[in-house]
Amino acid sequence: MSERIRFIISAVLMLLGLVSMFIALFGVYRFRFVMNRMHCAAIIDTMGIFFLLLGLMVACGRPEYLPKLVLIVMLLWIGSPISSHLVGRLEISTDDSAGAHMKQEDRR
Amino acid sequence: MEAYYSWLFYTVLFGLALGVLLALVRAIRGPRIADRIVGINMVGTMSLAMLAVISVLQQQPWLLDVSLIYCMISFLAVVVLAQIHIAANRKEDSRE
């Protein structure tokens, strides 16, 4: 019985990670500008990988996997903002018309 | 129970492979260099998740070390590509 509950929990977590990855991919195809796309691509690095590896941690049930899985999540969470920041700086410094995409809309 | 787990893992692997293909298409079609770098970053993260799933499916803990190194290398690739393009652009600006 407890085996079945563990399987259901891990299946729900892993499929949630997969679904959030596909939401991120949809957003990457939907938006037109790199800054918006970066925002969607960061979902894969944080939420998708977190839920997928959490499901794997529940599924494997052996202690030697746990620290490495936690370390992968930690490395991605540290590395993803840095790479996003660098990609944003690259876009700003190479594209002269980038400012036109980032104007705030007047909603009145 | 083992059969259910392998079904789950193969389903997740199939979905991740589909996602890698879609991200690769985005990286090829992206109009600017930043789009391509974002696409390559997504491909790296999803193949890392595939490696982790395979390591639990095949009961091979050392594959997690490979995915850990893969994580660092894909991060390094993004940083190096971005810095190279920023520096090249700065050099062109100063030449004008």
CSV table of N, CA and C in Angstrom, one decimal, chain A residues 37-93:
chain,number,residue,atom,x,y,z
A,37,ARG,N,11.3,35.7,-23.8
A,37,ARG,CA,11.6,34.3,-24.0
A,37,ARG,C,12.5,33.8,-22.9
A,38,MET,N,13.4,34.7,-22.4
A,38,MET,CA,14.3,34.3,-21.3
A,38,MET,C,13.5,34.0,-20.1
A,39,HIS,N,12.5,34.8,-19.8
A,39,HIS,CA,11.6,34.6,-18.7
A,39,HIS,C,11.0,33.3,-18.7
A,40,CYS,N,10.5,32.8,-19.9
A,40,CYS,CA,9.9,31.5,-20.0
A,40,CYS,C,10.9,30.4,-19.9
A,41,ALA,N,12.1,30.6,-20.5
A,41,ALA,CA,13.1,29.5,-20.5
A,41,ALA,C,13.6,29.3,-19.1
A,42,ALA,N,13.5,30.3,-18.2
A,42,ALA,CA,13.9,30.1,-16.8
A,42,ALA,C,13.0,29.2,-16.0
A,43,ILE,N,11.8,29.0,-16.5
A,43,ILE,CA,10.9,28.0,-15.8
A,43,ILE,C,11.5,26.6,-15.9
A,44,ILE,N,12.1,26.2,-17.0
A,44,ILE,CA,12.7,24.9,-17.1
A,44,ILE,C,13.8,24.8,-16.1
A,45,ASP,N,14.6,25.8,-16.0
A,45,ASP,CA,15.8,25.7,-15.1
A,45,ASP,C,15.4,25.6,-13.6
A,46,THR,N,14.3,26.2,-13.2
A,46,THR,CA,14.0,26.2,-11.8
A,46,THR,C,12.8,25.3,-11.5
A,47,MET,N,11.6,25.6,-12.0
A,47,MET,CA,10.5,24.8,-11.5
A,47,MET,C,10.4,23.4,-12.1
A,48,GLY,N,10.7,23.3,-13.5
A,48,GLY,CA,10.6,22.0,-14.1
A,48,GLY,C,11.6,21.0,-13.5
A,49,ILE,N,12.9,21.5,-13.4
A,49,ILE,CA,13.9,20.5,-12.9
A,49,ILE,C,13.7,20.2,-11.5
A,50,PHE,N,13.2,21.2,-10.7
A,50,PHE,CA,12.9,20.9,-9.3
A,50,PHE,C,11.9,19.8,-9.1
A,51,PHE,N,10.7,19.9,-9.8
A,51,PHE,CA,9.7,18.9,-9.6
A,51,PHE,C,10.1,17.6,-10.2
A,52,LEU,N,10.8,17.6,-11.3
A,52,LEU,CA,11.3,16.3,-11.9
A,52,LEU,C,12.3,15.6,-11.0
A,53,LEU,N,13.2,16.3,-10.4
A,53,LEU,CA,14.2,15.7,-9.6
A,53,LEU,C,13.6,15.3,-8.2
A,54,LEU,N,12.6,16.1,-7.7
A,54,LEU,CA,11.9,15.7,-6.5
A,54,LEU,C,11.1,14.4,-6.7
A,55,GLY,N,10.5,14.3,-7.9
A,55,GLY,CA,9.9,13.0,-8.2
A,55,GLY,C,10.8,11.9,-8.2
A,56,LEU,N,12.0,12.1,-8.8
A,56,LEU,CA,13.1,11.1,-8.9
A,56,LEU,C,13.5,10.7,-7.5
A,57,MET,N,13.7,11.7,-6.6
A,57,MET,CA,14.1,11.4,-5.2
A,57,MET,C,13.1,10.5,-4.5
A,58,VAL,N,11.8,10.8,-4.7
A,58,VAL,CA,10.8,10.0,-4.1
A,58,VAL,C,10.8,8.6,-4.7
A,59,ALA,N,11.1,8.5,-6.1
A,59,ALA,CA,11.0,7.2,-6.7
A,59,ALA,C,12.1,6.3,-6.4
A,60,CYS,N,13.3,6.8,-6.3
A,60,CYS,CA,14.5,5.9,-6.3
A,60,CYS,C,14.6,5.3,-4.9
A,61,GLY,N,14.3,6.0,-3.8
A,61,GLY,CA,14.3,5.4,-2.5
A,61,GLY,C,15.6,4.8,-2.0
A,62,ARG,N,16.7,5.3,-2.6
A,62,ARG,CA,18.0,4.8,-2.1
A,62,ARG,C,18.8,6.0,-1.7
A,63,PRO,N,19.5,6.0,-0.5
A,63,PRO,CA,20.1,7.2,0.0
A,63,PRO,C,21.3,7.7,-0.9
A,64,GLU,N,22.0,6.9,-1.7
A,64,GLU,CA,23.1,7.4,-2.4
A,64,GLU,C,22.8,8.4,-3.5
A,65,TYR,N,21.5,8.4,-4.0
A,65,TYR,CA,21.1,9.3,-5.0
A,65,TYR,C,20.9,10.7,-4.5
A,66,LEU,N,20.4,10.8,-3.2
A,66,LEU,CA,19.8,12.0,-2.8
A,66,LEU,C,20.8,13.2,-2.8
A,67,PRO,N,22.0,13.1,-2.3
A,67,PRO,CA,22.9,14.4,-2.3
A,67,PRO,C,23.2,14.9,-3.6
A,68,LYS,N,23.4,13.9,-4.6
A,68,LYS,CA,23.7,14.4,-5.9
A,68,LYS,C,22.6,15.1,-6.6
A,69,LEU,N,21.3,14.5,-6.4
A,69,LEU,CA,20.2,15.2,-7.0
A,69,LEU,C,20.0,16.6,-6.4
A,70,VAL,N,20.2,16.7,-5.1
A,70,VAL,CA,20.0,18.0,-4.4
A,70,VAL,C,21.1,19.0,-5.0
A,71,LEU,N,22.3,18.4,-5.2
A,71,LEU,CA,23.4,19.3,-5.7
A,71,LEU,C,23.1,19.8,-7.1
A,72,ILE,N,22.5,18.9,-7.9
A,72,ILE,CA,22.2,19.3,-9.3
A,72,ILE,C,21.2,20.5,-9.2
A,73,VAL,N,20.1,20.3,-8.4
A,73,VAL,CA,19.1,21.4,-8.3
A,73,VAL,C,19.8,22.7,-7.8
A,74,MET,N,20.6,22.6,-6.8
A,74,MET,CA,21.3,23.8,-6.2
A,74,MET,C,22.2,24.5,-7.3
A,75,LEU,N,22.9,23.7,-8.1
A,75,LEU,CA,23.8,24.2,-9.1
A,75,LEU,C,23.0,25.0,-10.1
A,76,LEU,N,21.9,24.3,-10.5
A,76,LEU,CA,21.1,25.0,-11.6
A,76,LEU,C,20.4,26.3,-11.0
A,77,TRP,N,20.0,26.2,-9.8
A,77,TRP,CA,19.4,27.5,-9.2
A,77,TRP,C,20.4,28.6,-9.0
A,78,ILE,N,21.7,28.2,-8.8
A,78,ILE,CA,22.7,29.3,-8.7
A,78,ILE,C,23.1,29.8,-10.1
A,79,GLY,N,23.2,28.8,-11.1
A,79,GLY,CA,23.7,29.2,-12.4
A,79,GLY,C,22.7,29.8,-13.3
A,80,SER,N,21.5,29.5,-13.1
A,80,SER,CA,20.5,30.0,-14.1
A,80,SER,C,20.3,31.6,-14.1
A,81,PRO,N,20.2,32.2,-12.9
A,81,PRO,CA,20.1,33.7,-12.9
A,81,PRO,C,21.4,34.4,-13.5
A,82,ILE,N,22.6,33.7,-13.3
A,82,ILE,CA,23.8,34.4,-13.8
A,82,ILE,C,23.7,34.3,-15.3
A,83,SER,N,23.4,33.1,-15.9
A,83,SER,CA,23.4,33.0,-17.3
A,83,SER,C,22.2,33.9,-17.9
A,84,SER,N,21.1,34.0,-17.2
A,84,SER,CA,20.0,34.9,-17.7
A,84,SER,C,20.5,36.3,-17.8
A,85,HIS,N,21.2,36.7,-16.7
A,85,HIS,CA,21.7,38.1,-16.6
A,85,HIS,C,22.7,38.4,-17.8
A,86,LEU,N,23.6,37.4,-18.1
A,86,LEU,CA,24.5,37.6,-19.1
A,86,LEU,C,23.9,37.7,-20.5
A,87,VAL,N,22.8,36.8,-20.7
A,87,VAL,CA,22.1,36.9,-22.0
A,87,VAL,C,21.4,38.2,-22.2
A,88,GLY,N,20.9,38.7,-21.1
A,88,GLY,CA,20.2,40.0,-21.1
A,88,GLY,C,21.2,41.1,-21.5
A,89,ARG,N,22.4,41.0,-20.9
A,89,ARG,CA,23.4,42.1,-21.2
A,89,ARG,C,23.8,42.0,-22.6
A,90,LEU,N,24.0,40.7,-23.1
A,90,LEU,CA,24.4,40.5,-24.5
A,90,LEU,C,23.3,41.2,-25.4
A,91,GLU,N,22.0,40.9,-25.1
A,91,GLU,CA,21.0,41.5,-26.0
A,91,GLU,C,21.0,43.0,-26.0
A,92,ILE,N,21.2,43.6,-24.8
A,92,ILE,CA,21.2,45.0,-24.7
A,92,ILE,C,22.3,45.6,-25.4
A,93,SER,N,23.5,45.0,-25.3
A,93,SER,CA,24.7,45.6,-25.9
A,93,SER,C,24.8,45.4,-27.4
